[in-house]
Amino acid sequence: MPVEFLNHKGLFLLMRIKMNENSVNWHSWQWQVSNSIFSTRQLKMLLGDSPWAELPQKVEKIYPVKITPYYLSLVDPDDPNDPIARQSFPDIEEIETEVVQDSSEDPLNEHEHMVLPGLIHRYPDRVLLLAAHECAVRCRHCNRKRTWRRPEAIRNMEQIDEVCRYLREHPDIREVILSGGDPLMLPLEFLEQMLRKIKEVSSVEVIRIGTRVPVTLPMKITEGLVDLLKRYRPLWVNTHFNHPLEITKWSRRACEMLLCAGIPVSNQTVLLKGVNDRTAVLKELFTTLQAMMVRPYYLFQCDKVMGTDHFRVPLSIGIEIMEDLWCKIGGLCMPKFVVDLPEGGGKALTMPRHLLAIHEGEAIFRTLEGRKVRYLEPAGSD
Ligand SMILES: *Cc1c(COP(=O)(O)O)cnc(C)c1O
Ligand code: SF4
């Protein structure tokens, strides 16, 4: 029975949806998709007298709402600081900060590096393909919010052929990253054809899929999908957990299925105000992910994207958290803290500073405990 997967709040929601248990096919991703929440009105109705029910109506006109029943069931409607709600419920700040801040729709200048529709070639050896338009849940902090109303993703096989032609003309490209949108929301035949065509380009060594499906719609990771993906190895899946509450038996199972098929799973987290901007939260997230064999890869500073400004925290908070965690949790739990620079500057590492000075064959380091330690360079260096 699906009910066993619902907490009491989820059940409460279920009642409001006026569904009976028998009509709920919780483990079916098709059911999840067709029963997703698509409007603020619907969301308000489900929330009843929860503190979250005061949702603004006008945000969805600019930034639509989309939440799977599964992801919604993780929300504790009585918690006004609920991190799942904050990531998925419309917030008036999305449209208000837009006016006062100088945030841009495309601060990373993806358009400037778009060599073909949907194909971004920013770094020498890898390209990012906007392979899909849809996502299971519209994350309020999405850094490609601009594409929600104006899709930029490729749509047909002809475009994929063009992409493959570009790849053949640029044999230095050894990795193709499928992003979007969420490539795992594509119809399987389309996904398969795309993977096959890309794989046929002999200079492409690795395919990476960026997907939030394991977090927002984990039942989409089916045996059929995993069988398909594993035929295109070496293939990496990079997912997007932001909070320990997103780790459930469902999301664990999704990651486990991928891992058991020989598909490594890594994770990128976005540092988000009011969601995960505390050491204890990120410590639990990173260590739990490592225990699931999902490697924390990047912690991203939230980009200066229009409609997400209320999620940004000062860089110093991220650095402080990384400092707090450094060496206290294992290196395999530690992501790199990265800022994707404005004006298309690319990714920049932002880490605590342990090397204080280096001069005339001598380096001064700061230890974990704050002590200074001298390190002598090999003789003859300066
Ligand atoms: C982030 C990004 C990549 C991938 O970079 P990695 O450091 O390999 O994760 C590739 N292309 C673009 C345009 C990107 O923004
Ligand atoms: S899953 Fe990724 S691309 Fe889709 S809305 Fe969320 S952050 Fe944006």
XYZ file of C-alpha atoms and ligand atoms in Angstrom:
405
model
C 0.000 0.000 0.000
C 1.340 3.435 -0.838
C 0.263 4.627 2.565
C 3.263 3.009 4.204
C 5.461 5.510 2.403
C 3.550 8.523 3.633
C 4.089 10.237 6.938
C 1.023 11.469 8.755
C 1.228 14.792 7.009
C 1.311 13.048 3.680
C -1.800 11.172 4.604
C -3.414 14.397 5.603
C -2.620 15.749 2.184
C -3.954 12.620 0.591
C -7.298 13.214 2.269
C -7.439 16.719 0.979
C -6.802 15.493 -2.519
C -9.943 13.464 -1.874
C -8.333 10.383 -3.186
C -8.882 7.069 -1.692
C -5.933 4.858 -1.018
C -6.866 2.505 -3.807
C -6.698 5.223 -6.395
C -3.140 6.038 -5.397
C -0.407 4.278 -7.267
C 2.454 5.829 -5.361
C 5.248 3.716 -6.830
C 4.242 4.473 -10.417
C 6.110 7.433 -11.871
C 3.321 7.867 -14.410
C 0.870 8.287 -11.538
C 3.243 10.756 -9.875
C 3.557 12.792 -13.059
C -0.140 12.855 -13.860
C -1.012 13.818 -10.283
C 1.621 16.514 -9.958
C 0.653 19.881 -8.528
C 0.616 22.554 -11.201
C -0.917 25.573 -9.528
C -0.662 27.730 -6.461
C -4.395 27.367 -5.946
C -4.147 23.613 -5.774
C -1.218 23.866 -3.413
C -3.049 26.261 -1.087
C -6.004 23.939 -0.964
C -3.834 21.001 0.015
C -2.060 22.974 2.698
C -5.231 23.937 4.550
C -4.282 25.934 7.633
C -0.545 25.352 7.352
C 1.677 28.437 7.733
C 2.714 27.810 4.141
C -0.820 28.269 2.829
C -0.326 32.037 2.438
C 1.210 31.569 -0.952
C 1.286 34.406 -3.480
C -0.806 33.784 -6.582
C 1.044 36.003 -8.972
C 4.426 34.251 -8.967
C 3.292 31.302 -11.042
C 2.498 33.551 -13.993
C 6.204 34.207 -14.303
C 7.653 31.086 -12.747
C 5.242 28.145 -12.977
C 4.689 25.660 -10.190
C 5.289 21.956 -10.578
C 5.674 19.471 -7.705
C 5.332 15.702 -7.646
C 3.110 14.211 -4.906
C 6.201 12.308 -3.734
C 8.283 15.469 -3.242
C 5.319 17.229 -1.642
C 4.915 14.357 0.816
C 8.364 15.216 2.211
C 7.071 18.631 3.311
C 6.105 19.056 6.938
C 3.250 21.540 6.481
C 3.549 22.683 10.109
C 7.161 23.741 9.746
C 7.357 27.311 8.452
C 11.038 26.745 7.630
C 10.552 23.489 5.812
C 13.464 23.080 3.368
C 11.465 21.054 0.828
C 8.697 23.654 0.712
C 11.256 26.414 0.367
C 12.742 24.707 -2.674
C 9.442 24.024 -4.394
C 6.718 26.482 -3.267
C 6.383 29.834 -5.065
C 7.733 32.769 -3.077
C 6.887 36.430 -3.629
C 10.610 37.220 -3.432
C 11.081 35.516 -6.767
C 9.397 38.396 -8.498
C 10.139 41.188 -6.040
C 13.912 40.915 -5.857
C 13.926 40.754 -9.612
C 13.033 44.413 -9.695
C 15.533 45.727 -7.172
C 18.570 43.596 -7.886
C 20.714 43.628 -10.966
C 20.514 39.865 -11.353
C 20.444 38.570 -14.859
C 18.502 35.783 -16.492
C 21.713 34.309 -17.812
C 24.607 35.454 -15.608
C 26.831 32.641 -16.833
C 26.477 33.939 -20.394
C 25.471 30.520 -21.579
C 24.117 32.133 -24.715
C 27.501 33.472 -25.637
C 28.925 29.954 -25.581
C 25.975 28.383 -27.323
C 27.537 27.037 -30.477
C 24.311 25.431 -31.703
C 20.787 25.610 -30.292
C 21.041 23.897 -26.895
C 24.773 23.139 -27.097
C 27.074 25.064 -24.748
C 30.803 24.767 -25.378
C 32.546 26.666 -22.590
C 35.458 24.405 -21.633
C 37.875 22.818 -24.076
C 37.205 19.133 -23.458
C 33.499 18.986 -22.607
C 30.164 20.331 -23.768
C 26.863 20.761 -22.039
C 23.741 19.897 -24.001
C 20.349 21.225 -23.005
C 18.830 17.868 -23.808
C 15.422 18.232 -22.199
C 12.974 20.924 -21.241
C 10.838 19.301 -18.554
C 11.725 18.556 -14.933
C 9.768 16.552 -12.373
C 9.731 19.510 -9.983
C 10.379 23.156 -10.808
C 13.014 24.123 -8.236
C 12.610 27.702 -7.149
C 16.394 28.189 -7.118
C 16.895 26.839 -10.655
C 19.703 28.667 -12.432
C 18.063 28.112 -15.803
C 14.742 29.638 -14.810
C 14.944 31.697 -17.976
C 14.226 28.540 -19.967
C 10.972 27.732 -18.142
C 8.993 30.032 -20.393
C 11.331 30.086 -23.353
C 12.557 26.553 -23.891
C 16.093 26.336 -25.223
C 16.495 22.583 -25.185
C 16.817 20.568 -28.343
C 13.603 19.054 -29.590
C 14.263 16.634 -32.361
C 16.644 14.146 -33.914
C 17.804 16.582 -36.595
C 19.189 18.804 -33.853
C 20.958 15.832 -32.307
C 22.473 15.026 -35.681
C 23.757 18.579 -35.849
C 25.201 18.255 -32.367
C 26.954 15.042 -33.393
C 28.343 16.736 -36.464
C 29.774 19.437 -34.215
C 31.270 16.773 -31.947
C 32.947 15.113 -34.923
C 34.367 18.435 -36.041
C 35.736 19.012 -32.528
C 37.496 15.817 -31.500
C 38.941 17.519 -28.396
C 35.524 17.154 -26.812
C 35.739 13.969 -24.784
C 32.728 14.413 -22.491
C 29.122 15.258 -23.258
C 26.964 16.414 -20.375
C 23.241 16.023 -20.850
C 21.399 18.616 -18.826
C 18.339 20.736 -19.232
C 15.703 20.409 -17.924
C 16.000 16.828 -16.843
C 17.166 14.287 -19.441
C 15.668 11.425 -17.446
C 12.216 12.900 -18.030
C 12.559 12.368 -21.783
C 10.661 9.591 -23.523
C 12.933 6.549 -23.369
C 13.111 6.066 -27.150
C 14.278 9.651 -27.614
C 16.826 9.336 -24.809
C 18.108 6.068 -26.221
C 18.506 7.460 -29.737
C 20.293 10.493 -28.398
C 22.687 8.351 -26.339
C 23.294 6.035 -29.269
C 24.104 8.849 -31.674
C 26.437 10.526 -29.201
C 28.144 7.240 -28.402
C 28.773 6.683 -32.114
C 31.087 9.707 -32.145
C 34.398 7.996 -31.520
C 36.079 10.955 -29.813
C 33.420 11.081 -27.082
C 34.722 9.015 -24.189
C 32.235 9.769 -21.452
C 28.608 10.775 -21.128
C 27.322 12.504 -18.011
C 23.666 12.989 -17.171
C 22.618 15.769 -14.819
C 19.297 14.808 -13.256
C 17.228 15.563 -10.199
C 14.941 12.605 -10.760
C 16.497 10.522 -7.942
C 15.482 13.354 -5.577
C 12.155 14.559 -6.920
C 10.728 11.517 -8.707
C 12.850 8.522 -7.666
C 10.329 5.998 -8.990
C 11.331 7.143 -12.476
C 14.554 5.145 -12.012
C 13.080 1.879 -13.222
C 14.783 -1.365 -14.227
C 14.062 -0.474 -17.847
C 15.715 2.924 -17.585
C 18.734 1.505 -15.767
C 19.132 -1.241 -18.402
C 19.091 1.407 -21.084
C 21.621 3.662 -19.331
C 24.047 0.887 -18.578
C 24.437 0.114 -22.263
C 26.034 3.541 -22.702
C 28.718 3.269 -20.061
C 31.051 4.904 -19.227
C 28.153 7.039 -18.115
C 28.036 9.103 -14.958
C 24.945 10.380 -13.236
C 25.242 13.643 -11.375
C 22.253 14.372 -9.178
C 21.151 17.218 -6.928
C 20.349 16.571 -3.261
C 20.238 19.739 -1.194
C 18.973 18.555 2.186
C 19.098 15.340 4.269
C 15.282 15.235 4.296
C 15.465 14.420 0.584
C 17.179 11.157 1.409
C 14.402 8.596 1.746
C 14.070 4.910 1.100
C 12.883 5.860 -2.380
C 15.810 8.086 -3.258
C 18.248 5.579 -1.736
C 16.765 2.852 -3.870
C 17.044 4.954 -7.032
C 20.744 5.648 -6.411
C 21.399 2.034 -5.446
C 19.876 0.775 -8.707
C 22.133 3.054 -10.747
C 25.194 2.129 -8.717
C 24.504 -1.599 -8.990
C 24.371 -1.196 -12.768
C 27.889 0.215 -12.709
C 26.825 3.832 -13.059
C 28.675 6.078 -10.615
C 26.450 8.659 -8.969
C 27.785 12.002 -7.797
C 25.962 14.960 -6.358
C 25.943 18.678 -6.634
C 24.361 20.761 -3.919
C 23.447 24.408 -4.186
C 24.089 26.456 -1.054
C 20.672 27.932 -0.315
C 19.618 30.416 2.331
C 17.085 28.922 4.711
C 17.577 25.450 3.238
C 21.086 24.197 3.910
C 23.256 27.148 4.941
C 24.350 25.523 8.212
C 27.261 23.223 9.002
C 25.149 20.575 10.731
C 22.796 20.243 7.754
C 25.532 19.950 5.177
C 27.552 17.613 7.358
C 24.624 15.239 7.588
C 23.898 15.580 3.880
C 27.464 14.932 2.727
C 28.173 12.058 5.095
C 24.855 10.345 4.347
C 25.467 10.677 0.620
C 28.919 9.156 0.989
C 27.418 6.263 2.944
C 25.057 5.747 -0.007
C 28.135 5.755 -2.273
C 26.960 8.982 -3.866
C 30.018 11.190 -4.062
C 29.542 14.846 -3.075
C 31.059 16.590 -6.089
C 30.269 20.308 -5.975
C 28.763 22.699 -3.495
C 27.668 25.631 -5.623
C 27.317 29.183 -4.523
C 23.833 30.168 -5.731
C 24.254 32.052 -9.009
C 23.060 35.595 -9.432
C 20.083 34.467 -11.463
C 16.958 36.574 -11.712
C 14.251 35.226 -9.427
C 16.602 33.392 -7.064
C 18.299 36.240 -5.241
C 16.552 35.474 -1.946
C 18.432 32.158 -1.846
C 21.904 33.653 -1.989
C 24.110 33.654 1.096
C 27.407 35.489 1.505
C 30.404 33.569 0.185
C 31.943 33.718 3.649
C 29.204 31.415 4.987
C 30.069 28.714 2.470
C 33.779 29.107 3.183
C 33.143 28.922 6.921
C 31.123 25.726 6.505
C 33.852 24.156 4.379
C 36.393 25.208 7.000
C 34.235 23.674 9.759
C 34.032 20.393 7.890
C 37.569 20.146 6.532
C 39.286 17.050 7.981
C 36.441 16.535 10.449
C 34.612 14.487 7.879
C 36.393 12.288 5.372
C 37.713 13.665 2.131
C 35.249 11.544 0.153
C 32.392 13.414 1.849
C 33.773 16.802 0.846
C 32.603 18.512 -2.320
C 34.476 21.393 -3.914
C 32.922 24.742 -3.111
C 32.538 26.531 -6.413
C 31.238 29.799 -7.787
C 30.176 29.884 -11.387
C 31.434 33.361 -12.193
C 29.293 36.061 -13.791
C 30.040 37.208 -17.344
C 30.677 33.620 -18.323
C 33.893 33.553 -16.268
C 33.511 29.829 -15.647
C 33.776 27.843 -12.443
C 36.103 29.126 -9.741
C 37.222 27.230 -6.644
C 36.449 28.888 -3.352
C 38.056 27.107 -0.449
C 39.318 27.952 3.016
C 42.901 29.164 2.863
C 45.431 26.932 4.511
C 48.470 28.082 2.588
C 49.112 31.545 4.003
C 52.323 32.476 2.239
C 54.965 31.021 0.011
C 58.272 32.777 -0.431
C 61.939 31.913 -0.989
C 61.689 28.196 -0.526
C 59.448 28.421 2.487
C 55.689 28.066 2.848
C 53.589 28.969 5.841
C 50.453 26.941 6.458
C 47.619 27.291 8.904
C 46.592 23.994 10.519
C 43.098 22.797 11.316
C 43.497 24.113 14.843
C 44.713 27.492 13.642
C 48.397 26.912 14.398
C 51.010 28.147 11.925
C 53.358 25.564 10.469
C 56.443 26.125 8.328
C 57.060 23.885 5.349
C 60.402 23.905 3.563
C 60.409 23.523 -0.186
C 62.921 21.199 -1.847
C 66.390 22.707 -1.997
C 66.964 24.947 -4.971
C 63.367 26.141 -5.388
C 62.353 29.695 -4.769
C 29.627 23.239 -15.183
C 29.742 23.105 -16.605
C 30.377 21.996 -17.180
C 30.924 20.860 -16.353
O 32.048 21.207 -15.601
P 32.677 20.157 -14.592
O 33.655 20.960 -13.812
O 33.315 19.086 -15.413
O 31.582 19.598 -13.770
C 30.499 21.963 -18.551
N 30.013 22.945 -19.334
C 29.394 24.018 -18.815
C 28.888 25.068 -19.734
C 29.224 24.131 -17.430
O 28.581 25.189 -16.930
S 15.780 19.876 -11.657
Fe 17.512 21.207 -12.188
S 16.981 22.114 -14.180
Fe 15.092 21.256 -13.273
S 14.126 22.970 -12.187
Fe 15.389 21.848 -10.710
S 17.369 22.921 -10.735
Fe 16.262 23.540 -12.613
